[in-house]
Structures are given as structure tokens and as C-alpha cells.
Amino acid sequence: LAKTTQPISMDSYEGQEVNITCSHNNIATNDYITWYQQFPSQGPRFIIQGYKTKVTNEVASLFIPADRKSSTLSLPRVSLSDTAVYYCLVGDLNTGFQKLVFGTGTRLLVSP
Amino acid sequence: GAVVSQHPSRVICKSGTSVKIECRSLDFQATTMFWYRQFPKQSLMLMATSNEGSKATYEQGVEKDKFLINHASLTLSTLTVTSAHPEDSSFYICSAPQTGTANTEAFFGQGTRLTVV
């Protein structure tokens, strides 16, 4: 699995857009990028997954540049309940997203 | 989405005793499940891969005789922490992968908080 690098922590306020960038310089051709969210004392929860360009769902958007060496998770208009740890993972869909190896994650704190 | 359920969500046990944690895939079959451990303020650390009908495979540094894994059916994997000690106190999480039409993702249980006193 490709190694990922994320900021350790980020702070924001309610209603703001939050962008968390993840670096994955060694991403392979068959690798996809997936983001998970984890609240305290809960298991991680899938947020979004993508291969290139832009992916959007009801929760977030994922921006992936052409070289795919990084990706940005965008959370629109965050609320207090978005305070959590966000993990970026990279791997082949057939194998890498079964046996997940988590990096440090980004601890997002949303304040009133 | 698919649901993975863990039980118990919280357990306190005495040092030297054993504790069993169950992980069930409620609406899909999982031939493979994964067990993680997470210490406070740290990331998830993969402990072992649970394989239905065969032996589990353990990550380097994880004692297989201490963390017994059984995957007897396509919907149930159990992790038994044997002769637990205070340093085994942690948050244990299981996951089961499922390939859907749009994404391949792993579904996680809600976790089990183990406290050994």
C-alpha cells in the first residue's frame, strides 16, 4: 500500500469549508484513494472513494489532480458534528481495500 | 450500507482472565475479516486477518497464542484475548470488506473498549 501523509490536526469553525490534503507520492496505477471518518470510541466510517479528477457525494467531495500524487477531501459547511479524525488510504481495490493500513489521520476540530 | 456488529461494546475484566469479542456481518457474508487495535490518540493498528475455515494470519509482533481468532462461519469472527493484562487495555475494532457496485470498502464494527484491571 502506498504511504500517505496528512496534517496531524486542523481547526475550523461551523459553516466553513474544510479541505484536508493527503500526499501519496508513490501511488500505483491501480490504486484508488479512500477517505474514512472516525468519531471517538467508534469504528471508522467510509466517506468517499475516487481514482482521478473529482468525486462528489452527499457528504463530501474528493479532488484528485492529474498526477494523483495527492488528494483533497473537501467538507462543505462543517458543523460541530464533523469533529473527528479523517484518514486517507490508498490501495488497489482488489486487495488494498480489504487489509487497510491506517496512517496517522487528521484530527479535525470544529468550533462554534 | 452493510452492517458489521461487534459485541460487547465495552468490557472490564480482571487481570489473568480471558475475554471474547464477537464480530458479525449482519447482512452479507465475509470470508475475511480484520482485527485492529487502537490506543488512545493513536491510529488503528492491524493485528490479524481472520479467514473463514482456516487459520488466522497475524501481523508481525502480534502474539497468536494471546489473541486467539476463530472464524467459524461466513458471518462471525471472534477475538479472544487470553490471560489479559492491563497493557492489553485498548479499543479493538473489526472490519469486513464488501465489494459493491460503486465502491469497494471495508465496513467496521463499532469497536470494543477493553479495560483490564
mmCIF file of C-alpha atoms in Angstrom, chain A residues 36 38 41-44 46 49 87 93 97-100 102-104 107, chain B residues 34 36 38 41 43-44 46 59 91 97 103-106 108-110 113:
data_model
loop_
_atom_site.group_PDB
_atom_site.id
_atom_site.type_symbol
_atom_site.label_atom_id
_atom_site.label_comp_id
_atom_site.label_asym_id
_atom_site.label_seq_id
_atom_site.Cartn_x
_atom_site.Cartn_y
_atom_site.Cartn_z
ATOM 1 C CA TYR A 36 -12.633 7.335 6.292
ATOM 2 C CA GLN A 38 -13.715 8.140 12.838
ATOM 3 C CA SER A 41 -14.869 5.294 20.544
ATOM 4 C CA GLN A 42 -16.379 4.268 17.220
ATOM 5 C CA GLY A 43 -15.147 2.329 14.217
ATOM 6 C CA PRO A 44 -14.148 4.223 11.064
ATOM 7 C CA PHE A 46 -16.406 5.283 4.792
ATOM 8 C CA GLN A 49 -13.546 6.987 -2.784
ATOM 9 C CA TYR A 87 -7.966 9.011 7.378
ATOM 10 C CA LEU A 93 -9.435 -2.160 -4.963
ATOM 11 C CA PHE A 97 -9.036 -2.004 0.476
ATOM 12 C CA GLN A 98 -9.537 -5.158 2.342
ATOM 13 C CA LYS A 99 -6.481 -5.176 4.545
ATOM 14 C CA LEU A 100 -6.386 -1.500 5.419
ATOM 15 C CA PHE A 102 -4.065 3.352 8.560
ATOM 16 C CA GLY A 103 -1.750 6.334 8.760
ATOM 17 C CA THR A 104 -1.869 8.975 11.437
ATOM 18 C CA ARG A 107 -7.806 15.339 13.716
ATOM 19 C CA PHE B 34 -9.765 -7.994 10.050
ATOM 20 C CA TYR B 36 -7.458 -3.833 14.690
ATOM 21 C CA GLN B 38 -6.294 1.323 18.736
ATOM 22 C CA LYS B 41 -4.914 9.263 20.438
ATOM 23 C CA SER B 43 -4.254 5.311 14.728
ATOM 24 C CA LEU B 44 -5.667 1.858 14.105
ATOM 25 C CA LEU B 46 -3.864 -4.066 12.128
ATOM 26 C CA GLU B 59 0.839 -9.201 11.776
ATOM 27 C CA PHE B 91 -10.054 -0.294 21.722
ATOM 28 C CA PRO B 97 -14.775 -5.858 3.258
ATOM 29 C CA ASN B 103 -17.130 1.151 -4.276
ATOM 30 C CA THR B 104 -15.058 -1.439 -2.594
ATOM 31 C CA GLU B 105 -14.951 -0.589 1.044
ATOM 32 C CA ALA B 106 -14.403 -2.067 4.419
ATOM 33 C CA PHE B 108 -16.188 -1.512 10.555
ATOM 34 C CA GLY B 109 -17.784 -2.622 13.759
ATOM 35 C CA GLN B 110 -18.472 -0.080 16.465
ATOM 36 C CA ARG B 113 -13.393 -0.944 24.699
#
